[in-house]
């Protein structure tokens, strides 16, 4: 059920996003926003020139990376002419026309010691700090596409006679496709709806070549179709939508010679500066899935990697030992993390092979004992016994696979059933059902979780069933049925899941975002003013108590009174106050949330997030949002435009008398409001 909805929502966000991406609210102080940083990555140990495009980027002074060792210096214009620039500068525009588009250039240096991975980059200027965009640090040589590269060969070929038959030979200015070596990353842009990009490489017979084209995972709008052709024009492979909009091409080369990789926008409907990509063509390792997908913290665990070009005797499977971190309530993964996954706990794993590092995959953390599925559990009679409390790692391994598990419970036992798949990046759309020993259904068939944490800004709706609280009606054994709604077409190593059966344990996770309902944004404070963050509380295990929110690591002159997210409330507002003499600042801060659970004070760090692509207001469509690697605050010395204060001692309330007429009288005591109430 969810697959069509979630994908349609994501595409709607992308399609409706462009008009709003550059539209600051009317009469608001300009805020820098970026849409693209090109090239969108660099090899460790190199220096590249990066062009950052967006709006309100005037007087950009720096780029702020989530890794402190990556540094950037502004690139001066080739022919600086201040007067000419001032004369041509367009006027500041309001919401209807959008902000002022601009492109700024920086020379970015990535030291060799920076680990391979994905980082956030932001623009810093006199208005504040921008929203983030992804910047990837790789370990392979990198080039940029060179236009024109929209065909494999020159359009003016020479006709010759070969072996008595006419043949087409390249002309003097020969191939348009950019020639690369295997193991190279190409940074490119699908500049228009009909733009096509070619690269050519020389391969050998029997080589298993992969073409990874990253787009949505690096904040791009592109929906690429990637194809591989031999010199005779025969297509050897194609890929699209490997994961979200990313593509992963795979082919075994039939002979020595040149091969062409073709990148285009699927259906030729969209294109532009925001449709960038990173195409890596080579024979390096790739991880499709990790099993089991979850491990216990601080316990060395053997895992099975499934993928392509893996080292060892079997290129499709490899067993490795991992040592999970001690802290298990964080999400330490630098790739794109959508809202449903952002409420889980995980760490990053990457395999380093002789031909470079693999892609990064998240490995999830759990506090329950993990057992793995044993095949042969396809009927209720052959259900696999599992411990309670515990967690089983399973897979929809074959077409129409169905899995059954048996648990024992006593009358009155309260158990929480959680089936986690899409939230962990699985390709499956699953449902869950509980039956008794006689085969009678004792729970509803649980499908999609319909309740998002927020309907627009942090949209967590997904295809996994909601957590189910089960009270055993009698002593005995119960069978848990796990099936896939799309198991006839979606099965294999990437269709993994986690089934947790535990006693309900109250807990929560928290997310913090700039208070922007429909546009990418960061927060900029000004002296004698206030700024706000939205804080979202994801409650689990029946947790309903209030949560106290505080900000730490604040710069001098910025203070924050603790905020309270009331009982059962999903979100609240955290306000930061900036003193009149606050100095300029740009850097990370922290937000923590605390609550009393079972008599103990529990503290959780709020995970920063931001909107990647905005939407026009009032569309009732979710934004495209992800977790960020840092929560960044800017302070600028310009005084706040205005300040509004409330004098509660002079407050008046309206009441209705016995005669039905409304009257106004002075408030004689505190005014009490519940979450959701409005005070005029």
XYZ file of C-alpha atoms in Angstrom, residues 34-668:
635
model
C 21.647 26.818 -1.771
C 20.311 24.352 -4.328
C 23.504 22.846 -5.773
C 27.260 22.649 -5.195
C 29.084 21.547 -8.361
C 31.076 19.432 -8.600
C 29.294 17.664 -5.766
C 32.416 15.940 -4.505
C 36.182 15.554 -4.734
C 38.897 12.965 -4.265
C 40.649 13.072 -0.904
C 44.007 14.832 -1.226
C 42.935 17.169 -4.052
C 41.759 20.742 -4.582
C 38.783 21.602 -6.790
C 36.826 24.704 -7.713
C 33.220 24.407 -6.569
C 30.367 26.560 -7.881
C 27.543 26.948 -5.349
C 24.213 28.172 -6.683
C 21.154 29.370 -4.812
C 19.566 32.611 -3.666
C 20.637 35.497 -1.436
C 24.307 34.474 -1.518
C 25.596 38.080 -1.573
C 29.085 38.597 -0.122
C 29.674 34.910 0.575
C 32.788 34.603 2.710
C 33.167 30.891 3.418
C 31.902 27.367 2.992
C 31.192 25.477 6.195
C 31.734 21.696 5.966
C 30.634 19.146 8.539
C 34.235 17.871 8.534
C 36.493 20.611 9.940
C 39.542 19.618 7.868
C 37.840 20.492 4.557
C 38.587 24.136 3.845
C 37.467 26.577 1.161
C 38.626 29.973 -0.090
C 36.530 32.327 -2.249
C 37.514 32.593 -5.906
C 37.693 36.196 -7.067
C 35.889 37.201 -10.247
C 38.110 37.166 -13.310
C 37.431 40.819 -14.111
C 36.238 42.531 -10.939
C 34.282 45.693 -11.709
C 32.422 46.843 -8.615
C 30.510 49.662 -10.276
C 29.320 47.491 -13.126
C 28.193 44.789 -10.727
C 26.273 47.231 -8.561
C 24.535 48.630 -11.615
C 23.473 45.171 -12.817
C 22.469 43.770 -9.431
C 18.734 42.983 -9.580
C 16.495 44.502 -6.937
C 15.533 42.521 -3.838
C 12.344 40.623 -4.547
C 9.472 39.390 -2.413
C 7.828 36.003 -2.133
C 6.057 36.033 -5.467
C 9.239 36.534 -7.491
C 11.633 34.634 -5.222
C 15.035 35.614 -3.860
C 17.964 36.851 -5.874
C 19.590 33.931 -7.760
C 23.371 33.814 -7.531
C 26.391 31.574 -7.989
C 29.525 31.843 -5.874
C 32.793 29.996 -6.423
C 35.226 28.563 -3.916
C 38.474 26.658 -4.129
C 37.935 23.613 -1.912
C 40.833 21.606 -0.481
C 40.174 18.104 0.835
C 43.148 16.775 2.839
C 44.186 13.172 2.218
C 43.318 12.195 5.798
C 39.607 13.046 5.403
C 37.713 9.715 5.452
C 35.777 8.673 2.384
C 32.141 9.598 2.847
C 29.414 12.177 2.466
C 29.493 15.520 4.266
C 27.315 18.614 4.513
C 28.380 21.935 2.990
C 26.801 25.338 3.680
C 27.395 28.892 2.476
C 28.292 31.549 5.039
C 27.614 35.200 4.205
C 26.483 38.499 5.725
C 22.891 37.272 5.971
C 23.772 34.139 7.953
C 24.302 30.496 7.041
C 22.476 28.420 4.438
C 20.792 25.048 4.418
C 23.142 22.102 3.686
C 23.912 20.263 0.476
C 25.776 16.962 0.153
C 29.486 16.966 -0.729
C 31.084 13.543 -1.282
C 34.730 12.743 -0.563
C 35.929 9.790 -2.644
C 39.068 7.711 -3.052
C 39.028 7.524 -6.870
C 40.134 10.059 -9.519
C 37.374 12.545 -10.366
C 36.568 14.519 -13.505
C 33.738 16.755 -14.653
C 31.661 16.052 -17.721
C 32.664 18.030 -20.808
C 29.997 19.321 -23.160
C 29.220 18.562 -25.900
C 29.002 14.926 -24.858
C 25.471 14.188 -26.027
C 26.486 11.531 -28.522
C 29.007 8.717 -28.656
C 30.756 10.054 -31.783
C 30.973 13.267 -33.765
C 27.852 14.133 -35.815
C 29.933 14.496 -39.002
C 31.392 11.000 -39.461
C 33.312 9.863 -42.501
C 31.919 7.128 -44.746
C 34.555 4.584 -45.770
C 34.584 1.177 -47.391
C 35.775 -1.629 -45.157
C 36.005 -5.180 -46.507
C 33.855 -4.218 -49.481
C 31.026 -2.697 -47.395
C 30.404 0.908 -46.330
C 31.183 1.669 -42.677
C 30.824 4.760 -40.473
C 34.121 6.017 -39.094
C 34.576 8.907 -36.638
C 35.509 12.241 -38.116
C 38.618 14.253 -37.241
C 37.068 15.779 -34.114
C 35.912 12.217 -33.314
C 34.204 10.961 -30.159
C 32.085 13.337 -28.156
C 31.936 10.922 -25.221
C 34.423 11.825 -22.497
C 37.088 9.139 -22.181
C 37.763 7.901 -18.679
C 39.702 5.101 -17.047
C 37.860 2.422 -15.106
C 37.703 3.496 -11.478
C 36.839 7.146 -12.230
C 34.037 9.336 -10.872
C 32.336 11.775 -13.250
C 30.487 14.790 -11.813
C 27.827 15.896 -14.253
C 24.557 17.766 -14.739
C 21.514 16.898 -16.830
C 21.199 20.450 -18.050
C 17.849 20.121 -19.837
C 15.069 17.611 -20.246
C 16.645 16.180 -23.392
C 20.284 16.403 -22.309
C 22.240 13.157 -22.733
C 25.760 12.547 -21.403
C 28.187 9.896 -22.663
C 31.452 8.590 -21.262
C 33.646 5.942 -22.861
C 36.112 3.537 -21.244
C 38.276 0.642 -22.354
C 37.490 -2.706 -20.762
C 38.562 -6.317 -20.944
C 36.543 -9.444 -21.541
C 35.092 -10.909 -18.349
C 35.337 -7.721 -16.279
C 32.305 -7.149 -14.056
C 31.766 -3.410 -14.396
C 29.494 -1.356 -12.141
C 28.140 2.083 -12.937
C 26.836 3.838 -9.823
C 24.902 7.032 -10.537
C 24.066 8.909 -7.324
C 21.317 11.543 -7.406
C 18.623 11.551 -4.699
C 21.142 10.300 -2.136
C 23.212 13.458 -2.728
C 20.298 15.945 -2.712
C 19.744 16.015 -6.483
C 16.400 16.146 -8.298
C 17.631 13.946 -11.166
C 15.913 10.655 -12.043
C 18.580 9.091 -14.247
C 18.443 6.214 -16.670
C 21.935 4.706 -17.040
C 22.749 2.430 -19.984
C 25.833 0.561 -21.243
C 26.518 0.036 -24.964
C 29.206 -1.711 -26.954
C 30.784 -0.075 -30.044
C 28.176 -1.721 -32.295
C 25.357 0.009 -30.398
C 24.122 -3.100 -28.584
C 22.802 -2.344 -25.118
C 24.461 -4.558 -22.512
C 22.671 -3.265 -19.443
C 20.508 -0.535 -17.964
C 19.350 0.681 -14.551
C 17.074 3.173 -12.847
C 15.510 3.428 -9.378
C 17.992 1.062 -7.745
C 17.305 2.931 -4.505
C 15.009 5.936 -4.670
C 16.292 7.707 -7.807
C 19.879 6.394 -7.666
C 20.865 3.945 -10.416
C 23.280 1.002 -10.315
C 24.304 -0.491 -13.660
C 25.998 -3.911 -13.787
C 27.408 -5.829 -16.762
C 30.070 -8.410 -17.550
C 32.032 -7.251 -20.592
C 31.920 -9.731 -23.499
C 35.181 -8.683 -25.183
C 38.141 -6.332 -25.030
C 37.394 -2.863 -26.359
C 35.607 0.420 -25.805
C 32.254 0.698 -24.058
C 29.895 3.660 -23.745
C 27.912 4.685 -20.659
C 24.862 6.832 -21.414
C 23.163 8.991 -18.739
C 19.823 10.703 -19.357
C 16.791 11.923 -17.442
C 14.168 9.175 -17.438
C 11.231 10.110 -19.712
C 13.053 13.327 -20.690
C 10.748 15.537 -18.626
C 13.044 17.518 -16.321
C 16.507 19.061 -16.275
C 18.530 22.017 -15.062
C 21.265 22.963 -12.563
C 19.546 21.022 -9.766
C 19.721 17.754 -11.764
C 23.312 16.841 -10.961
C 24.827 13.385 -10.521
C 27.955 11.435 -9.554
C 28.700 8.584 -11.943
C 31.384 6.109 -10.830
C 32.379 3.448 -13.374
C 34.698 0.688 -12.224
C 35.221 -2.757 -10.795
C 35.185 -1.801 -7.112
C 33.059 -3.485 -4.424
C 29.388 -2.727 -3.817
C 27.217 -3.743 -0.842
C 23.545 -4.436 -1.535
C 22.552 -5.658 1.936
C 23.852 -6.613 5.375
C 22.455 -9.567 7.305
C 21.439 -9.499 10.043
C 20.592 -5.802 9.634
C 20.747 -5.095 13.391
C 23.302 -5.948 16.074
C 23.739 -5.399 19.788
C 25.947 -2.485 20.905
C 29.549 -3.194 21.915
C 29.320 -6.863 20.905
C 31.585 -8.082 18.057
C 29.293 -9.724 15.506
C 29.731 -11.689 12.285
C 27.693 -10.295 9.422
C 27.077 -11.465 5.868
C 27.486 -8.879 3.127
C 25.624 -9.418 -0.144
C 26.740 -7.407 -3.141
C 28.901 -7.280 -6.267
C 32.678 -7.463 -6.787
C 33.233 -8.336 -3.141
C 36.737 -9.560 -2.270
C 37.395 -13.214 -1.546
C 36.258 -16.382 -3.285
C 32.609 -15.351 -3.762
C 32.162 -11.888 -5.328
C 28.488 -11.810 -4.273
C 28.832 -12.727 -0.586
C 31.331 -12.061 2.178
C 31.379 -12.662 5.939
C 32.937 -9.904 8.046
C 33.369 -9.144 11.738
C 32.146 -5.771 12.980
C 32.549 -4.125 16.384
C 29.470 -1.971 17.075
C 29.788 1.229 19.110
C 29.042 1.345 22.817
C 26.548 4.196 22.480
C 23.440 2.922 20.738
C 20.988 5.828 20.828
C 22.579 7.796 17.981
C 22.382 7.708 14.194
C 26.011 7.864 13.069
C 25.570 7.515 9.304
C 26.729 10.146 6.806
C 24.573 9.180 3.828
C 21.101 10.482 3.121
C 18.756 9.584 5.969
C 15.022 10.114 5.218
C 12.612 10.816 8.108
C 11.375 7.217 8.703
C 14.943 5.922 8.998
C 16.039 8.935 11.052
C 14.127 7.678 14.094
C 16.207 4.475 14.260
C 19.693 3.953 15.781
C 22.596 2.974 13.524
C 26.254 3.310 12.591
C 28.053 3.365 9.246
C 29.939 0.499 7.610
C 32.061 0.585 4.469
C 34.179 -2.154 2.886
C 37.601 -1.244 1.492
C 38.732 -3.446 -1.409
C 41.685 -3.495 -3.819
C 39.757 -1.306 -6.286
C 38.579 1.287 -3.771
C 36.035 1.648 -0.994
C 32.495 0.373 -1.333
C 29.334 2.348 -0.780
C 28.387 3.001 2.850
C 25.529 1.071 4.456
C 23.850 1.589 7.837
C 23.972 -1.201 10.419
C 21.235 -0.796 12.990
C 21.453 -1.170 16.744
C 19.053 -2.936 19.073
C 18.815 -3.689 22.771
C 17.115 -7.089 22.210
C 18.845 -10.412 21.648
C 19.065 -11.071 17.895
C 18.407 -14.442 16.255
C 18.279 -15.110 12.521
C 15.535 -16.699 10.483
C 15.925 -20.389 9.673
C 14.400 -21.350 6.332
C 11.638 -23.919 6.377
C 9.294 -21.661 8.366
C 6.860 -21.147 5.489
C 3.787 -22.670 7.178
C 2.153 -22.251 10.602
C 3.001 -25.903 11.372
C 6.709 -25.293 10.715
C 6.840 -21.943 12.527
C 10.268 -21.131 13.948
C 10.390 -20.763 17.759
C 11.906 -17.461 18.857
C 12.744 -16.173 22.346
C 10.686 -13.506 24.082
C 11.876 -10.860 24.607
C 13.950 -10.937 21.453
C 14.384 -9.888 17.868
C 14.539 -12.018 14.737
C 16.268 -10.959 11.524
C 14.478 -12.346 8.484
C 14.190 -12.007 4.720
C 11.587 -12.373 2.015
C 14.105 -14.583 0.267
C 12.092 -16.078 -2.578
C 9.015 -15.249 -4.614
C 5.877 -15.240 -2.421
C 7.929 -16.178 0.645
C 5.932 -16.270 3.893
C 7.525 -16.535 7.331
C 5.962 -17.875 10.546
C 7.369 -17.591 14.071
C 6.149 -19.202 17.310
C 6.236 -17.565 20.741
C 5.012 -18.645 24.157
C 2.978 -16.335 26.405
C 0.861 -16.513 29.531
C -2.557 -14.996 29.992
C -2.279 -11.269 30.633
C 1.284 -10.947 29.251
C 1.669 -7.640 27.422
C 3.945 -7.727 24.388
C 4.957 -5.145 21.789
C 5.257 -6.383 18.204
C 7.388 -4.255 15.852
C 8.061 -5.154 12.219
C 10.797 -2.920 10.782
C 11.694 -2.973 7.088
C 11.369 0.281 5.115
C 12.589 2.192 8.163
C 15.865 0.278 7.780
C 16.137 0.714 4.012
C 14.565 -2.611 3.018
C 12.848 -2.887 -0.339
C 9.883 -4.854 1.068
C 6.349 -3.718 1.894
C 5.352 -6.002 4.770
C 2.363 -6.868 6.936
C 2.031 -8.707 10.249
C -0.626 -10.899 11.850
C -0.850 -12.796 15.168
C -2.695 -16.118 15.446
C -3.287 -18.595 18.270
C -2.422 -22.310 18.229
C -5.722 -23.141 16.533
C -4.954 -20.787 13.678
C -7.506 -18.220 14.769
C -6.506 -14.602 14.134
C -6.138 -12.707 17.423
C -4.870 -9.426 15.976
C -5.844 -7.301 12.995
C -3.727 -7.575 9.857
C -1.246 -4.751 10.441
C -0.141 -2.863 7.344
C 1.096 0.707 6.782
C 1.693 3.015 9.729
C -0.677 5.920 8.964
C 0.568 8.357 11.626
C 3.472 10.615 10.592
C 5.436 12.547 13.161
C 4.537 15.692 11.193
C 2.187 15.882 8.180
C 4.469 18.080 6.040
C 7.854 19.031 7.451
C 9.150 15.767 8.963
C 6.959 13.209 7.227
C 7.704 9.796 8.732
C 4.846 7.809 7.224
C 6.124 4.483 5.855
C 5.007 1.036 4.770
C 5.946 -0.779 7.973
C 3.093 -1.808 10.298
C 2.630 0.372 13.384
C 3.896 -1.015 16.678
C 1.215 -3.348 18.040
C 0.493 -3.776 21.745
C -0.738 -7.326 22.345
C -2.252 -8.769 25.528
C -2.282 -12.567 25.568
C -5.891 -13.754 26.074
C -4.792 -17.149 27.439
C -1.777 -19.309 28.236
C -0.333 -20.938 25.165
C 1.670 -20.549 22.009
C 1.044 -17.899 19.395
C 2.142 -17.703 15.772
C 3.349 -14.467 14.174
C 2.832 -14.309 10.410
C 5.114 -12.013 8.356
C 4.382 -11.548 4.665
C 5.132 -9.148 1.836
C 2.389 -7.339 -0.063
C 4.726 -7.197 -3.056
C 6.469 -10.550 -2.466
C 5.584 -11.736 -5.969
C 7.963 -9.172 -7.476
C 10.107 -7.989 -4.558
C 12.284 -10.609 -2.883
C 15.936 -11.456 -2.273
C 18.784 -10.179 -0.040
C 17.574 -6.563 -0.114
C 14.175 -7.572 1.288
C 15.267 -7.970 4.903
C 13.326 -7.150 8.057
C 13.478 -7.059 11.843
C 10.702 -8.550 13.960
C 10.866 -7.405 17.587
C 8.777 -9.070 20.280
C 9.458 -7.411 23.628
C 7.736 -6.053 26.690
C 6.683 -2.447 26.015
C 9.425 -0.104 27.170
C 8.709 3.636 27.149
C 11.313 5.677 25.277
C 11.625 8.486 22.754
C 13.818 9.981 20.028
C 13.950 13.657 19.086
C 14.546 15.698 15.921
C 15.257 19.439 15.691
C 14.745 21.633 12.605
C 14.794 25.284 11.653
C 11.282 26.666 11.985
C 10.525 26.794 8.274
C 7.314 25.036 7.205
C 7.982 24.731 3.481
C 11.504 25.902 2.523
C 15.103 24.768 3.124
C 16.538 26.944 5.890
C 18.989 27.378 8.723
C 18.614 29.722 11.704
C 20.190 33.179 11.975
C 19.837 35.194 15.213
C 20.199 38.953 15.507
C 20.862 41.130 18.572
C 17.862 41.927 20.746
C 15.759 39.301 18.972
C 14.546 35.734 19.181
C 14.692 32.790 16.819
C 12.963 29.421 17.041
C 13.479 25.748 16.270
C 10.844 23.062 15.911
C 11.494 19.979 18.040
C 9.732 16.700 17.189
C 9.316 13.926 19.771
C 8.871 10.352 18.531
C 7.295 8.369 21.377
C 7.606 4.577 21.645
C 6.545 1.869 24.094
C 3.615 3.864 25.442
C 5.706 6.861 26.530
C 3.393 9.854 27.076
C 5.166 12.071 29.631
C 6.373 15.633 28.970
C 9.859 16.224 27.561
C 12.150 19.114 28.526
C 14.182 20.600 25.665
C 17.371 22.627 26.144
C 20.078 24.068 23.887
C 23.776 23.802 24.712
C 27.108 24.889 23.192
C 25.577 28.309 22.506
C 27.814 31.258 21.562
C 28.249 34.205 23.973
C 25.198 36.435 24.075
C 22.745 33.715 23.043
C 20.617 32.100 25.728
C 17.806 29.592 25.775
C 15.148 28.932 28.383
C 14.169 25.254 28.514
C 11.024 24.415 26.577
C 8.439 21.809 27.470
C 6.822 19.458 24.959
C 3.648 18.469 26.771
C 2.279 15.030 27.498
C 1.464 13.080 24.317
C 2.445 16.081 22.147
C 4.470 15.318 19.029
C 6.283 18.612 18.695
C 7.091 21.891 20.392
C 9.046 25.111 19.921
C 12.473 25.984 21.310
C 13.208 29.739 21.443
C 16.726 31.219 21.515
C 17.232 34.811 22.706
C 20.050 36.964 21.352
C 21.382 39.783 23.571
C 21.865 43.314 22.288
C 25.661 43.021 22.232
C 25.995 39.540 20.701
C 28.963 39.106 18.367
C 29.028 37.484 14.948
C 29.133 33.687 15.051
C 28.645 30.706 12.764
C 28.952 27.178 14.061
C 27.322 24.051 15.460
C 25.197 23.934 18.606
C 23.412 21.062 20.357
C 19.854 20.445 21.510
C 19.098 17.805 24.136
C 15.801 16.404 25.389
C 15.217 14.857 28.797
C 12.334 13.068 30.485
C 11.656 10.887 33.497
C 11.124 7.261 32.460
C 10.503 4.609 35.124
C 11.907 6.911 37.789
C 15.139 7.649 35.880
C 16.089 10.775 33.993
C 16.740 9.868 30.356
C 18.564 12.264 28.008
C 18.426 12.020 24.226
C 20.253 14.279 21.795
C 17.930 15.832 19.225
C 18.992 14.877 15.709
C 19.288 17.850 13.332
C 17.316 17.791 10.087
C 16.397 20.161 7.279
C 14.197 20.414 4.201
C 16.070 19.421 1.044
C 13.487 20.596 -1.483
C 10.607 22.845 -0.513
C 7.004 23.038 -1.629
C 4.584 25.899 -2.253
C 2.611 26.645 0.914
C -0.869 25.221 1.293
C -0.292 22.229 -0.998
C -0.712 19.590 1.719
C 2.247 17.722 0.226
C 5.208 16.518 2.336
C 8.544 18.198 1.850
C 11.669 16.233 0.887
C 13.584 16.161 4.174
C 16.649 14.420 5.596
C 18.827 14.320 8.702
C 21.764 16.747 8.807
C 25.186 16.086 10.264
C 25.218 19.258 12.385
C 22.784 21.765 13.838
C 24.281 25.097 12.739
C 23.409 28.528 14.148
C 24.490 31.917 12.820
C 24.541 35.222 14.707
C 24.780 38.457 12.724
C 25.315 41.896 14.317
C 22.499 43.597 12.390
C 19.772 44.435 14.885
C 16.502 42.532 14.624
C 13.934 44.307 12.449
C 11.398 44.587 15.275
C 10.582 43.069 18.637
C 7.194 42.251 20.110
C 6.712 41.765 23.839
C 3.639 40.873 25.859
C 2.698 42.661 29.110
C 0.805 39.943 30.941
C 0.024 42.312 33.849
C -2.242 44.239 31.476
C -3.804 41.149 29.917
C -7.552 41.047 29.466
C -9.814 38.067 28.896
C -13.159 37.858 27.166
C -16.000 36.116 28.922
C -19.683 35.617 28.193
C -22.183 36.709 30.823
C -25.504 35.146 31.804
C -27.207 37.409 29.310
C -25.118 35.837 26.534
C -23.248 39.047 25.814
C -19.469 39.021 25.524
C -17.526 41.253 27.895
C -13.886 41.983 28.571
C -12.231 42.084 31.980
C -8.733 42.254 33.417
C -6.983 38.936 34.005
C -6.583 38.281 37.728
